[in-house]
Each structure stands twice: as C-alpha cells, then as structure tokens.
C-alpha cells in the first residue's frame, strides 16, 4: 500500500541520515493505531495468531544490517547534493576517508532521471554499488563522471549506493618554509 511505501522511504532516510534511528514499537511489522486511546495496538505475534508484516520486518532488518556494517552510514559526513522541489528528488552523500555513500529519494509520482552533482565531494572514477533500494528503477551501480552520477529512479522510490574501500583522504595543505631569512 502507499502508506507502507511511504513508511519504507521515511525509514530509509532515518537509517542513512546522521543520528540514531528510532523505531516506535510495532512499526517494523506494520502495527497501526489512531488517535488516543488507540495510539498503538497489540503486537501481532505470529505464535499467538497475529499476522506481522514480514516484508516490512525484513526491510527494517536490512536497513539495520547496512547501517551496522557500513561505517559511512554512521560516521560519515553529511552533504545535501540535490534538493529539487519541482521533480521531488532529494540526494545526499555520506563520506569517510575510505568510503562513500549516495542516497537518492524520488518522492514524486513519476520516474525521474538526471544528474546528481558531486563535483568537489567525490572524485571522478569512483563507482558506487546499489546496497539497497525501495521501489523501482535504479541501476545496480553508478560511477562519478564529469563531477556527477547519472541515472533514473522510479516513482516513490529510493536507493542507497555505497562504494567499496577507496582513498577519499583529502590532500594535505601545502607547507611553506622560508630559508635564509634576513
């Protein structure tokens, strides 16, 4: 349903943005509720006759695994690469000295294609592989070419691209020394 798809997009952002993600009891299996006093219903334990949404549960497990096994998603910097209200596309990067991630979200009702500018953030030639996606229409990998990554992403979709181990250490500032001061 559209509600669960929106929940998946929101949780993908939550697990890839800086800070500790917080999952409210039952969100991971699709527990719903309404206004007080129906804020949250009973957990749907399968052994007690409930029907937990296992696809949604697997989504949260995958996000948690990606976050815990890729330091770039917990310790990397954070940079907005693109925020386009007209197309509904947002892209941001996370980067450490040896790994990069680019997260792209398309919240519009149509497929979007184009370039995400990364010049000055990621060097040309870096390849990022799809680690996880919600929705449709993303490539299995993207490469930085001419200061951008190019591709398309389906409607109401998001993708996490992560590089392998690469040297992203900034070059040291030049040092000056004066000889024979006089």
C-alpha positions in Angstrom: 0.0 0.0 0.0 1.0 3.6 -0.4 1.2 4.1 3.4 3.7 1.3 3.8 5.8 2.5 0.9 6.0 6.0 2.4 7.0 4.4 5.7 9.8 2.5 3.9 11.0 5.7 2.3 11.0 7.6 5.6 12.8 4.8 7.4 15.4 4.6 4.7 16.1 8.2 5.3 16.1 7.7 9.0 18.7 4.9 8.8 21.0 6.7 6.4 20.9 10.2 7.9 23.1 11.3 10.9 21.9 10.3 14.4 20.4 7.2 15.9 17.3 5.9 14.2 14.3 5.3 16.5 11.7 2.7 15.6 8.4 3.0 17.6 7.2 -0.3 18.9 5.5 -2.3 16.2 6.5 0.0 13.2 8.8 -2.8 12.0 5.8 -5.1 11.4 3.2 -2.7 10.3 1.3 -2.2 13.6 -1.2 0.7 13.2 -3.1 2.9 15.5 -5.3 6.0 15.6 -5.8 8.9 18.0 -5.7 8.3 21.7 -6.6 5.9 23.3 -5.9 3.8 20.1 -2.3 5.0 19.7 -0.8 1.6 19.3 -2.4 -1.8 19.1 -1.2 -5.1 20.4 1.9 -6.6 18.7 0.8 -9.2 16.2 2.8 -12.2 17.5 2.6 -15.0 14.9 2.5 -17.7 17.5 -0.5 -16.0 19.1 -2.5 -15.8 15.9 -1.2 -12.4 14.7 0.0 -11.5 11.2 3.1 -9.4 11.3 4.1 -7.9 8.0 7.3 -9.9 7.4 8.3 -7.9 4.3 8.3 -4.7 6.3 10.2 -6.5 9.1 12.8 -7.6 6.5 13.1 -4.0 5.3 14.0 -2.8 8.8 16.4 -5.7 9.3 18.2 -4.9 6.0 18.5 -1.2 6.9 19.8 -2.1 10.3 22.3 -4.5 8.8 23.5 -2.0 6.3 23.9 0.7 8.9 25.8 -1.6 11.3 28.2 -2.9 8.6 29.0 0.3 6.7 30.7 2.9 8.9 30.0 5.5 6.3 26.3 5.4 7.3 27.2 6.1 11.0 30.4 8.0 11.0 30.4 9.7 7.6 29.9 13.4 7.0 26.6 14.6 5.6 26.1 16.7 2.5 23.0 17.6 0.6 23.8 17.0 -3.1 20.5 17.9 -4.7 17.1 19.1 -3.4 14.7 19.7 -6.3 11.1 20.5 -5.3 10.0 20.5 -9.0 11.0 16.9 -9.5 10.6 15.7 -6.0 14.1 14.3 -5.9 16.5 14.7 -2.9 20.0 13.3 -2.9 22.6 13.4 -0.1 26.1 12.0 0.5 27.8 10.4 3.4 31.6 10.1 3.3 34.6 9.0 5.4 38.2 8.9 4.4 37.8 5.5 2.7 34.1 5.0 1.8 31.3 7.0 0.2 27.5 6.6 0.1 25.0 8.4 -2.1 21.3 8.2 -1.1 18.7 9.3 -3.7 15.0 9.6 -2.9 12.2 10.3 -5.5 9.0 11.2 -3.8 7.2 12.1 -7.0 4.5 10.2 -8.8 6.7 9.7 -11.9 10.1 8.3 -12.8 12.9 10.9 -12.6 16.2 10.8 -14.5 19.2 13.1 -14.4 22.5 14.0 -12.9 23.3 14.3 -9.2 26.2 16.8 -8.8 29.1 15.5 -6.7 32.0 17.7 -8.0 34.2 18.7 -5.1 32.7 16.0 -3.0 33.6 12.7 -4.8 36.3 12.3 -7.4 35.7 11.1 -10.9 36.1 7.4 -11.4 34.6 6.3 -8.1 32.0 3.5 -8.6 29.2 3.1 -6.1 27.1 -0.1 -6.0 23.5 -0.4 -5.1 23.3 -1.7 -1.5 19.5 -1.4 -1.1 16.5 0.1 -2.8 12.9 0.7 -2.1 10.6 0.8 -5.1 11.8 0.5 -8.7 14.1 1.9 -11.4 17.5 2.2 -10.0 20.8 1.0 -11.6 22.9 -1.7 -10.0 25.8 0.8 -9.8 26.7 4.4 -10.7 30.1 5.9 -11.4 31.2 9.5 -10.9 31.8 11.0 -14.3 32.4 14.7 -15.0 31.5 15.6 -11.4 28.1 13.8 -11.4 26.4 10.5 -11.1 23.6 9.9 -13.6 20.7 7.6 -13.6 17.0 7.2 -13.2 14.7 6.3 -10.3 11.1 5.1 -10.3 8.2 6.9 -8.7 8.1 6.8 -4.9 11.5 5.1 -4.8 14.8 5.4 -3.0 18.2 3.9 -3.4 21.4 3.6 -1.3 24.6 3.4 -3.3 27.8 2.6 -1.4 31.4 2.5 -2.6 34.0 -0.1 -1.8 37.2 0.8 0.1 38.6 3.9 -1.8 41.0 6.7 -0.9 39.0 9.8 -0.1 41.5 11.3 2.2 41.8 15.0 1.5 45.2 16.1 0.3 47.3 17.9 3.0 47.6 21.7 2.8 50.9 22.8 1.3 53.5 23.8 3.8 55.8 26.8 3.3 59.2 27.1 4.7 61.4 30.2 4.5 65.2 29.8 4.1 67.8 32.4 4.8 65.5 34.8 6.4 67.2 38.2 6.6 
